[in-house]
Amino acid sequence: ELDIKLLNSVAGNRSVDVCTRNLLHLMDLYNQGIPVAKGAETALCRKSKDALEIHKLMGMGGYKPKKPKRKVIKEDAVEASYKVIMNSKEPVYMLNFGPHTNVAKLIIKHPEVKDKIKCIIGEGCCPYGVDGRTHVSFNLSTDPEAFKVLLDSGIPIVMVPSHMGREMVHLTEEDVEMLKDINDTGKLFYEMFSEYWEPGMPDKRIAINDSCICLYIRWPELFEGVKTNIIIDLDEMPGRTFMDFDPNGKCTYLKGCDREGIRKIFFNAVKKMDKYKFF
């Protein structure tokens, strides 16, 4: 239900080559013609880390993607994004599911895009000290300098905290079992999630933080947001974020959501994918 103009890969959970391959593979499975551009191989100014222990060798948990038939476009993520944004008649939304390196590089090289980006929505930004939280987001700790570029740009930012997917709208073990019998998309999720159980939790659960980014665009009423300014630590604990709650803040922090409403939409979306057969 979103008008997606471009998909960009970035080094994050796995290397940029692995992430690019997986994007192209998904375009193959669902026969989508959305352009895929290869993005940043490393963070802006520090050595990139990955999350191999969570996302496994091929980057999709227990699911083994095939070699894709589709190819990336000739432009890299920065130039492809610039072209899409500047050619758009309306302001665009940028959705970031990983480190913010691509968008930071875009803003640095082409600052004129700032006036044509309506909002950047990203996953991460654990609010250090709020509700006693001391977790640091992987997406931000991987490239905190990139997120600082976004904060300094003045572009409105909406942040989905990591704990929303882990503690508020996670999938249970029973949910995962249900998925495999819905259709091929459900089975893909089932295989992927079979090695994706969230560590450090009291039960087996699957975090769906990233889904909340898409859901917020389409159904913002499912979420409770609060205005804030965000401060990011680049030195002592890179990626740690502090919230300065301010009704005039440039950022929106999503502090709550409608769990049952989100779960209903999630499962209904999977059920709508019956026409795609690939197992």
PDB file of C-alpha atoms in Angstrom:
ATOM      1  CA  GLU A   1       0.000   0.000   0.000  1.00  0.00           C
ATOM      2  CA  LEU A   2       3.056   2.265  -0.226  1.00  0.00           C
ATOM      3  CA  ASP A   3       4.387   3.848  -3.411  1.00  0.00           C
ATOM      4  CA  ILE A   4       7.983   2.611  -3.163  1.00  0.00           C
ATOM      5  CA  LYS A   5      10.300   4.313  -5.653  1.00  0.00           C
ATOM      6  CA  LEU A   6      13.668   2.867  -4.631  1.00  0.00           C
ATOM      7  CA  LEU A   7      15.288   0.290  -2.356  1.00  0.00           C
ATOM      8  CA  ASN A   8      18.823   0.837  -1.064  1.00  0.00           C
ATOM      9  CA  SER A   9      21.107  -1.655   0.647  1.00  0.00           C
ATOM     10  CA  VAL A  10      23.584  -0.720   3.385  1.00  0.00           C
ATOM     11  CA  ALA A  11      26.186  -2.466   5.495  1.00  0.00           C
ATOM     12  CA  GLY A  12      24.509  -3.274   8.793  1.00  0.00           C
ATOM     13  CA  ASN A  13      23.179  -6.605  10.006  1.00  0.00           C
ATOM     14  CA  ARG A  14      25.393  -8.188   7.349  1.00  0.00           C
ATOM     15  CA  SER A  15      27.734  -6.890   4.669  1.00  0.00           C
ATOM     16  CA  VAL A  16      26.336  -4.664   1.956  1.00  0.00           C
ATOM     17  CA  ASP A  17      26.862  -7.447  -0.616  1.00  0.00           C
ATOM     18  CA  VAL A  18      24.759  -9.897   1.403  1.00  0.00           C
ATOM     19  CA  CYS A  19      22.046  -7.306   2.004  1.00  0.00           C
ATOM     20  CA  THR A  20      21.989  -6.323  -1.676  1.00  0.00           C
ATOM     21  CA  ARG A  21      21.630  -9.944  -2.751  1.00  0.00           C
ATOM     22  CA  ASN A  22      18.732 -10.439  -0.344  1.00  0.00           C
ATOM     23  CA  LEU A  23      16.897  -7.365  -1.624  1.00  0.00           C
ATOM     24  CA  LEU A  24      17.250  -8.575  -5.205  1.00  0.00           C
ATOM     25  CA  HIS A  25      16.113 -12.066  -4.207  1.00  0.00           C
ATOM     26  CA  LEU A  26      12.930 -10.665  -2.653  1.00  0.00           C
ATOM     27  CA  MET A  27      12.238  -8.692  -5.832  1.00  0.00           C
ATOM     28  CA  ASP A  28      12.567 -11.997  -7.725  1.00  0.00           C
ATOM     29  CA  LEU A  29      10.196 -13.861  -5.387  1.00  0.00           C
ATOM     30  CA  TYR A  30       7.483 -11.213  -5.561  1.00  0.00           C
ATOM     31  CA  ASN A  31       8.089 -10.203  -9.184  1.00  0.00           C
ATOM     32  CA  GLN A  32       8.524  -6.542  -8.290  1.00  0.00           C
ATOM     33  CA  GLY A  33      10.252  -4.032 -10.533  1.00  0.00           C
ATOM     34  CA  ILE A  34      11.338  -1.642  -7.777  1.00  0.00           C
ATOM     35  CA  PRO A  35      14.900  -0.462  -8.500  1.00  0.00           C
ATOM     36  CA  VAL A  36      17.583  -1.667  -6.081  1.00  0.00           C
ATOM     37  CA  ALA A  37      20.707   0.459  -5.552  1.00  0.00           C
ATOM     38  CA  LYS A  38      23.806  -0.691  -3.710  1.00  0.00           C
ATOM     39  CA  GLY A  39      24.673   1.491  -0.733  1.00  0.00           C
ATOM     40  CA  ALA A  40      27.473   2.126   1.715  1.00  0.00           C
ATOM     41  CA  GLU A  41      29.978  -0.638   2.422  1.00  0.00           C
ATOM     42  CA  THR A  42      31.186   0.918   5.684  1.00  0.00           C
ATOM     43  CA  ALA A  43      30.149   3.484   8.261  1.00  0.00           C
ATOM     44  CA  LEU A  44      31.029   7.137   7.690  1.00  0.00           C
ATOM     45  CA  CYS A  45      34.176   7.203   9.796  1.00  0.00           C
ATOM     46  CA  ARG A  46      34.513   4.024  11.823  1.00  0.00           C
ATOM     47  CA  LYS A  47      34.881   0.316  11.216  1.00  0.00           C
ATOM     48  CA  SER A  48      31.528  -1.300  10.596  1.00  0.00           C
ATOM     49  CA  LYS A  49      30.294  -4.174  12.730  1.00  0.00           C
ATOM     50  CA  ASP A  50      27.619  -6.682  11.839  1.00  0.00           C
ATOM     51  CA  ALA A  51      25.090  -8.901  13.602  1.00  0.00           C
ATOM     52  CA  LEU A  52      26.073 -12.289  12.222  1.00  0.00           C
ATOM     53  CA  GLU A  53      25.127 -14.006  15.465  1.00  0.00           C
ATOM     54  CA  ILE A  54      21.501 -12.858  15.058  1.00  0.00           C
ATOM     55  CA  HIS A  55      20.975 -12.723  11.302  1.00  0.00           C
ATOM     56  CA  LYS A  56      23.153 -15.725  10.401  1.00  0.00           C
ATOM     57  CA  LEU A  57      25.483 -16.202   7.456  1.00  0.00           C
ATOM     58  CA  MET A  58      23.044 -15.431   4.653  1.00  0.00           C
ATOM     59  CA  GLY A  59      21.384 -12.574   6.486  1.00  0.00           C
ATOM     60  CA  MET A  60      17.837 -13.959   6.700  1.00  0.00           C
ATOM     61  CA  GLY A  61      17.914 -16.205   9.747  1.00  0.00           C
ATOM     62  CA  GLY A  62      16.907 -19.760   8.911  1.00  0.00           C
ATOM     63  CA  TYR A  63      15.774 -18.915   5.376  1.00  0.00           C
ATOM     64  CA  LYS A  64      18.282 -19.584   2.589  1.00  0.00           C
ATOM     65  CA  PRO A  65      17.851 -17.088  -0.260  1.00  0.00           C
ATOM     66  CA  LYS A  66      18.741 -18.143  -3.793  1.00  0.00           C
ATOM     67  CA  LYS A  67      21.100 -16.320  -6.112  1.00  0.00           C
ATOM     68  CA  PRO A  68      19.047 -13.470  -7.596  1.00  0.00           C
ATOM     69  CA  LYS A  69      18.285 -12.998 -11.272  1.00  0.00           C
ATOM     70  CA  ARG A  70      17.782  -9.257 -10.975  1.00  0.00           C
ATOM     71  CA  LYS A  71      20.673  -6.782 -10.920  1.00  0.00           C
ATOM     72  CA  VAL A  72      21.295  -3.506  -9.136  1.00  0.00           C
ATOM     73  CA  ILE A  73      20.916  -0.281 -11.083  1.00  0.00           C
ATOM     74  CA  LYS A  74      24.038   1.552 -12.228  1.00  0.00           C
ATOM     75  CA  GLU A  75      23.734   4.450  -9.755  1.00  0.00           C
ATOM     76  CA  ASP A  76      24.766   3.932  -6.152  1.00  0.00           C
ATOM     77  CA  ALA A  77      22.314   4.575  -3.314  1.00  0.00           C
ATOM     78  CA  VAL A  78      23.269   8.237  -2.923  1.00  0.00           C
ATOM     79  CA  GLU A  79      22.897   9.212  -6.576  1.00  0.00           C
ATOM     80  CA  ALA A  80      19.806   7.058  -7.117  1.00  0.00           C
ATOM     81  CA  SER A  81      18.126   8.596  -4.051  1.00  0.00           C
ATOM     82  CA  TYR A  82      19.059  12.089  -5.201  1.00  0.00           C
ATOM     83  CA  LYS A  83      17.466  11.497  -8.587  1.00  0.00           C
ATOM     84  CA  VAL A  84      14.247  10.079  -7.107  1.00  0.00           C
ATOM     85  CA  ILE A  85      13.891  12.870  -4.555  1.00  0.00           C
ATOM     86  CA  MET A  86      14.620  15.763  -6.912  1.00  0.00           C
ATOM     87  CA  ASN A  87      12.304  14.370  -9.604  1.00  0.00           C
ATOM     88  CA  SER A  88       9.415  13.897  -7.185  1.00  0.00           C
ATOM     89  CA  LYS A  89       6.554  16.374  -7.449  1.00  0.00           C
ATOM     90  CA  GLU A  90       5.735  15.809  -3.778  1.00  0.00           C
ATOM     91  CA  PRO A  91       7.943  15.589  -0.671  1.00  0.00           C
ATOM     92  CA  VAL A  92       9.104  12.025  -0.023  1.00  0.00           C
ATOM     93  CA  TYR A  93       9.387   9.842   3.036  1.00  0.00           C
ATOM     94  CA  MET A  94      12.641   7.998   3.667  1.00  0.00           C
ATOM     95  CA  LEU A  95      12.402   4.759   5.658  1.00  0.00           C
ATOM     96  CA  ASN A  96      15.598   3.528   7.311  1.00  0.00           C
ATOM     97  CA  PHE A  97      15.688  -0.074   8.506  1.00  0.00           C
ATOM     98  CA  GLY A  98      19.404  -0.155   9.289  1.00  0.00           C
ATOM     99  CA  PRO A  99      22.311   2.232   9.896  1.00  0.00           C
ATOM    100  CA  HIS A 100      21.714   5.728   8.511  1.00  0.00           C
ATOM    101  CA  THR A 101      24.876   5.869   6.416  1.00  0.00           C
ATOM    102  CA  ASN A 102      23.254   6.201   2.990  1.00  0.00           C
ATOM    103  CA  VAL A 103      21.014   9.094   3.995  1.00  0.00           C
ATOM    104  CA  ALA A 104      23.846  10.895   5.789  1.00  0.00           C
ATOM    105  CA  LYS A 105      26.048  10.649   2.700  1.00  0.00           C
ATOM    106  CA  LEU A 106      23.161  11.924   0.582  1.00  0.00           C
ATOM    107  CA  ILE A 107      22.649  14.973   2.826  1.00  0.00           C
ATOM    108  CA  ILE A 108      26.382  15.729   2.927  1.00  0.00           C
ATOM    109  CA  LYS A 109      26.812  15.517  -0.853  1.00  0.00           C
ATOM    110  CA  HIS A 110      23.452  16.998  -1.894  1.00  0.00           C
ATOM    111  CA  PRO A 111      22.170  19.234   0.939  1.00  0.00           C
ATOM    112  CA  GLU A 112      19.439  20.629  -1.321  1.00  0.00           C
ATOM    113  CA  VAL A 113      17.461  17.395  -0.825  1.00  0.00           C
ATOM    114  CA  LYS A 114      16.595  18.469   2.719  1.00  0.00           C
ATOM    115  CA  ASP A 115      13.747  20.657   1.495  1.00  0.00           C
ATOM    116  CA  LYS A 116      12.159  17.769  -0.405  1.00  0.00           C
ATOM    117  CA  ILE A 117      12.239  15.119   2.341  1.00  0.00           C
ATOM    118  CA  LYS A 118       9.023  15.258   4.342  1.00  0.00           C
ATOM    119  CA  CYS A 119      10.199  12.913   7.062  1.00  0.00           C
ATOM    120  CA  ILE A 120      12.798  10.251   7.887  1.00  0.00           C
ATOM    121  CA  ILE A 121      11.480   7.247   9.812  1.00  0.00           C
ATOM    122  CA  GLY A 122      14.038   4.941  11.358  1.00  0.00           C
ATOM    123  CA  GLU A 123      14.349   1.977  13.712  1.00  0.00           C
ATOM    124  CA  GLY A 124      16.519   2.210  16.792  1.00  0.00           C
ATOM    125  CA  CYS A 125      17.123   5.150  19.081  1.00  0.00           C
ATOM    126  CA  CYS A 126      16.684   3.442  22.439  1.00  0.00           C
ATOM    127  CA  PRO A 127      16.033   6.321  24.855  1.00  0.00           C
ATOM    128  CA  TYR A 128      18.828   5.995  27.392  1.00  0.00           C
ATOM    129  CA  GLY A 129      17.545   6.621  30.927  1.00  0.00           C
ATOM    130  CA  VAL A 130      13.843   6.691  29.976  1.00  0.00           C
ATOM    131  CA  ASP A 131      12.030   4.018  31.983  1.00  0.00           C
ATOM    132  CA  GLY A 132      15.433   2.957  33.286  1.00  0.00           C
ATOM    133  CA  ARG A 133      16.634   1.810  29.863  1.00  0.00           C
ATOM    134  CA  THR A 134      20.361   1.363  29.269  1.00  0.00           C
ATOM    135  CA  HIS A 135      20.304  -0.393  25.876  1.00  0.00           C
ATOM    136  CA  VAL A 136      22.130   1.057  22.864  1.00  0.00           C
ATOM    137  CA  SER A 137      20.614   0.562  19.424  1.00  0.00           C
ATOM    138  CA  PHE A 138      22.637  -1.550  16.993  1.00  0.00           C
ATOM    139  CA  ASN A 139      21.576   0.620  14.065  1.00  0.00           C
ATOM    140  CA  LEU A 140      22.838   3.775  15.767  1.00  0.00           C
ATOM    141  CA  SER A 141      25.960   2.334  17.392  1.00  0.00           C
ATOM    142  CA  THR A 142      27.064   1.000  14.001  1.00  0.00           C
ATOM    143  CA  ASP A 143      27.230   4.524  12.574  1.00  0.00           C
ATOM    144  CA  PRO A 144      26.387   7.193  15.175  1.00  0.00           C
ATOM    145  CA  GLU A 145      28.025   9.949  13.131  1.00  0.00           C
ATOM    146  CA  ALA A 146      25.546   9.264  10.325  1.00  0.00           C
ATOM    147  CA  PHE A 147      22.592   9.728  12.660  1.00  0.00           C
ATOM    148  CA  LYS A 148      24.143  12.978  13.926  1.00  0.00           C
ATOM    149  CA  VAL A 149      24.087  14.242  10.321  1.00  0.00           C
ATOM    150  CA  LEU A 150      20.347  13.507  10.191  1.00  0.00           C
ATOM    151  CA  LEU A 151      19.719  15.254  13.506  1.00  0.00           C
ATOM    152  CA  ASP A 152      21.664  18.335  12.394  1.00  0.00           C
ATOM    153  CA  SER A 153      19.852  18.491   9.043  1.00  0.00           C
ATOM    154  CA  GLY A 154      16.593  19.792  10.499  1.00  0.00           C
ATOM    155  CA  ILE A 155      14.580  17.167   8.610  1.00  0.00           C
ATOM    156  CA  PRO A 156      11.690  15.850  10.778  1.00  0.00           C
ATOM    157  CA  ILE A 157      12.596  12.449  12.210  1.00  0.00           C
ATOM    158  CA  VAL A 158      10.368   9.710  13.615  1.00  0.00           C
ATOM    159  CA  MET A 159      12.131   7.024  15.644  1.00  0.00           C
ATOM    160  CA  VAL A 160      10.740   3.563  16.359  1.00  0.00           C
ATOM    161  CA  PRO A 161      12.586   2.303  19.463  1.00  0.00           C
ATOM    162  CA  SER A 162      14.016  -1.203  19.424  1.00  0.00           C
ATOM    163  CA  HIS A 163      11.982  -2.262  22.440  1.00  0.00           C
ATOM    164  CA  MET A 164       8.724  -1.579  20.580  1.00  0.00           C
ATOM    165  CA  GLY A 165       9.339  -4.636  18.414  1.00  0.00           C
ATOM    166  CA  ARG A 166      10.784  -6.719  21.246  1.00  0.00           C
ATOM    167  CA  GLU A 167       8.379  -5.959  24.066  1.00  0.00           C
ATOM    168  CA  MET A 168       5.193  -4.467  22.603  1.00  0.00           C
ATOM    169  CA  VAL A 169       4.382  -6.074  19.245  1.00  0.00           C
ATOM    170  CA  HIS A 170       6.579  -9.155  19.145  1.00  0.00           C
ATOM    171  CA  LEU A 171       5.418 -12.445  17.637  1.00  0.00           C
ATOM    172  CA  THR A 172       5.098 -15.404  19.976  1.00  0.00           C
ATOM    173  CA  GLU A 173       6.227 -18.972  19.290  1.00  0.00           C
ATOM    174  CA  GLU A 174       2.584 -19.826  18.616  1.00  0.00           C
ATOM    175  CA  ASP A 175       2.336 -16.985  16.089  1.00  0.00           C
ATOM    176  CA  VAL A 176       5.359 -18.294  14.214  1.00  0.00           C
ATOM    177  CA  GLU A 177       3.845 -21.780  14.060  1.00  0.00           C
ATOM    178  CA  MET A 178       0.651 -20.299  12.602  1.00  0.00           C
ATOM    179  CA  LEU A 179       2.547 -18.497   9.843  1.00  0.00           C
ATOM    180  CA  LYS A 180       3.855 -21.620   8.134  1.00  0.00           C
ATOM    181  CA  ASP A 181       0.343 -22.824   7.234  1.00  0.00           C
ATOM    182  CA  ILE A 182      -0.993 -19.572   5.768  1.00  0.00           C
ATOM    183  CA  ASN A 183       0.824 -19.473   2.406  1.00  0.00           C
ATOM    184  CA  ASP A 184       4.336 -19.358   0.924  1.00  0.00           C
ATOM    185  CA  THR A 185       5.007 -15.928   2.434  1.00  0.00           C
ATOM    186  CA  GLY A 186       4.053 -17.275   5.840  1.00  0.00           C
ATOM    187  CA  LYS A 187       6.340 -20.240   5.293  1.00  0.00           C
ATOM    188  CA  LEU A 188       9.204 -17.888   4.342  1.00  0.00           C
ATOM    189  CA  PHE A 189       8.675 -16.023   7.621  1.00  0.00           C
ATOM    190  CA  TYR A 190       8.516 -19.328   9.499  1.00  0.00           C
ATOM    191  CA  GLU A 191      11.849 -20.487   8.079  1.00  0.00           C
ATOM    192  CA  MET A 192      13.482 -17.110   8.643  1.00  0.00           C
ATOM    193  CA  PHE A 193      12.197 -16.797  12.208  1.00  0.00           C
ATOM    194  CA  SER A 194      13.274 -20.346  13.108  1.00  0.00           C
ATOM    195  CA  GLU A 195      16.752 -18.952  13.859  1.00  0.00           C
ATOM    196  CA  TYR A 196      15.739 -15.421  14.792  1.00  0.00           C
ATOM    197  CA  TRP A 197      14.538 -15.794  18.376  1.00  0.00           C
ATOM    198  CA  GLU A 198      15.266 -12.619  20.298  1.00  0.00           C
ATOM    199  CA  PRO A 199      18.094 -13.188  22.818  1.00  0.00           C
ATOM    200  CA  GLY A 200      17.767 -12.272  26.478  1.00  0.00           C
ATOM    201  CA  MET A 201      13.990 -12.585  26.622  1.00  0.00           C
ATOM    202  CA  PRO A 202      11.937 -14.707  29.064  1.00  0.00           C
ATOM    203  CA  ASP A 203      10.300 -16.645  26.215  1.00  0.00           C
ATOM    204  CA  LYS A 204      10.720 -17.350  22.497  1.00  0.00           C
ATOM    205  CA  ARG A 205       9.702 -14.244  20.598  1.00  0.00           C
ATOM    206  CA  ILE A 206      10.348 -12.483  17.291  1.00  0.00           C
ATOM    207  CA  ALA A 207      10.899  -8.731  17.226  1.00  0.00           C
ATOM    208  CA  ILE A 208       9.115  -6.912  14.394  1.00  0.00           C
ATOM    209  CA  ASN A 209      10.592  -3.439  14.902  1.00  0.00           C
ATOM    210  CA  ASP A 210      11.045  -2.815  11.190  1.00  0.00           C
ATOM    211  CA  SER A 211       7.441  -3.636  10.320  1.00  0.00           C
ATOM    212  CA  CYS A 212       6.398  -0.772  12.598  1.00  0.00           C
ATOM    213  CA  ILE A 213       8.196   1.699  10.318  1.00  0.00           C
ATOM    214  CA  CYS A 214       5.949   0.764   7.383  1.00  0.00           C
ATOM    215  CA  LEU A 215       2.864   0.565   9.580  1.00  0.00           C
ATOM    216  CA  TYR A 216       3.458   4.068  10.943  1.00  0.00           C
ATOM    217  CA  ILE A 217       3.406   5.504   7.411  1.00  0.00           C
ATOM    218  CA  ARG A 218       0.094   3.830   6.596  1.00  0.00           C
ATOM    219  CA  TRP A 219      -1.615   3.771   9.995  1.00  0.00           C
ATOM    220  CA  PRO A 220      -0.108   6.477  12.242  1.00  0.00           C
ATOM    221  CA  GLU A 221      -3.132   6.264  14.516  1.00  0.00           C
ATOM    222  CA  LEU A 222      -1.828   2.902  15.777  1.00  0.00           C
ATOM    223  CA  PHE A 223       1.053   4.669  17.507  1.00  0.00           C
ATOM    224  CA  GLU A 224       1.509   7.133  20.340  1.00  0.00           C
ATOM    225  CA  GLY A 225       4.214   9.676  19.606  1.00  0.00           C
ATOM    226  CA  VAL A 226       5.796  12.395  21.680  1.00  0.00           C
ATOM    227  CA  LYS A 227       7.817  15.366  20.449  1.00  0.00           C
ATOM    228  CA  THR A 228      11.448  15.458  21.500  1.00  0.00           C
ATOM    229  CA  ASN A 229      14.926  16.564  20.604  1.00  0.00           C
ATOM    230  CA  ILE A 230      17.454  13.744  20.431  1.00  0.00           C
ATOM    231  CA  ILE A 231      21.071  13.912  21.546  1.00  0.00           C
ATOM    232  CA  ILE A 232      23.435  11.148  20.400  1.00  0.00           C
ATOM    233  CA  ASP A 233      26.653  10.105  22.127  1.00  0.00           C
ATOM    234  CA  LEU A 234      29.589   9.756  19.735  1.00  0.00           C
ATOM    235  CA  ASP A 235      32.340   9.077  22.267  1.00  0.00           C
ATOM    236  CA  GLU A 236      31.666   7.495  25.661  1.00  0.00           C
ATOM    237  CA  MET A 237      29.028   5.021  24.479  1.00  0.00           C
ATOM    238  CA  PRO A 238      28.654   5.481  20.701  1.00  0.00           C
ATOM    239  CA  GLY A 239      25.020   5.334  19.622  1.00  0.00           C
ATOM    240  CA  ARG A 240      23.535   6.046  23.036  1.00  0.00           C
ATOM    241  CA  THR A 241      20.660   8.513  22.716  1.00  0.00           C
ATOM    242  CA  PHE A 242      19.180  10.918  25.231  1.00  0.00           C
ATOM    243  CA  MET A 243      15.705  12.405  24.952  1.00  0.00           C
ATOM    244  CA  ASP A 244      14.992  16.066  25.579  1.00  0.00           C
ATOM    245  CA  PHE A 245      11.197  15.984  25.513  1.00  0.00           C
ATOM    246  CA  ASP A 246       9.946  19.258  24.057  1.00  0.00           C
ATOM    247  CA  PRO A 247       6.546  20.022  22.444  1.00  0.00           C
ATOM    248  CA  ASN A 248       8.470  21.994  19.823  1.00  0.00           C
ATOM    249  CA  GLY A 249      11.033  19.246  19.209  1.00  0.00           C
ATOM    250  CA  LYS A 250      11.979  18.332  15.643  1.00  0.00           C
ATOM    251  CA  CYS A 251      11.817  14.595  16.327  1.00  0.00           C
ATOM    252  CA  THR A 252       8.947  12.275  17.199  1.00  0.00           C
ATOM    253  CA  TYR A 253       9.626   9.342  19.494  1.00  0.00           C
ATOM    254  CA  LEU A 254       7.064   6.522  19.339  1.00  0.00           C
ATOM    255  CA  LYS A 255       6.532   5.504  22.951  1.00  0.00           C
ATOM    256  CA  GLY A 256       3.459   3.307  22.578  1.00  0.00           C
ATOM    257  CA  CYS A 257       1.309   1.408  20.105  1.00  0.00           C
ATOM    258  CA  ASP A 258      -1.865  -0.615  19.613  1.00  0.00           C
ATOM    259  CA  ARG A 259      -0.508  -4.170  19.896  1.00  0.00           C
ATOM    260  CA  GLU A 260      -3.655  -5.964  18.776  1.00  0.00           C
ATOM    261  CA  GLY A 261      -4.279  -3.569  15.909  1.00  0.00           C
ATOM    262  CA  ILE A 262      -0.751  -4.049  14.599  1.00  0.00           C
ATOM    263  CA  ARG A 263      -0.896  -7.842  14.924  1.00  0.00           C
ATOM    264  CA  LYS A 264      -4.193  -7.941  13.032  1.00  0.00           C
ATOM    265  CA  ILE A 265      -2.771  -5.886  10.168  1.00  0.00           C
ATOM    266  CA  PHE A 266       0.404  -7.977  10.095  1.00  0.00           C
ATOM    267  CA  PHE A 267      -1.409 -11.296   9.754  1.00  0.00           C
ATOM    268  CA  ASN A 268      -3.967  -9.899   7.291  1.00  0.00           C
ATOM    269  CA  ALA A 269      -1.083  -8.649   5.134  1.00  0.00           C
ATOM    270  CA  VAL A 270       0.453 -12.130   5.044  1.00  0.00           C
ATOM    271  CA  LYS A 271      -2.907 -13.659   4.096  1.00  0.00           C
ATOM    272  CA  LYS A 272      -3.183 -11.273   1.137  1.00  0.00           C
ATOM    273  CA  MET A 273      -0.029 -12.805  -0.410  1.00  0.00           C
ATOM    274  CA  ASP A 274      -1.708 -16.048  -1.527  1.00  0.00           C
ATOM    275  CA  LYS A 275      -0.944 -15.466  -5.226  1.00  0.00           C
ATOM    276  CA  TYR A 276       2.808 -15.672  -4.695  1.00  0.00           C
ATOM    277  CA  LYS A 277       4.059 -19.255  -4.981  1.00  0.00           C
ATOM    278  CA  PHE A 278       7.754 -20.001  -4.662  1.00  0.00           C
ATOM    279  CA  PHE A 279       8.220 -23.090  -2.456  1.00  0.00           C
TER     280      PHE A 279
END
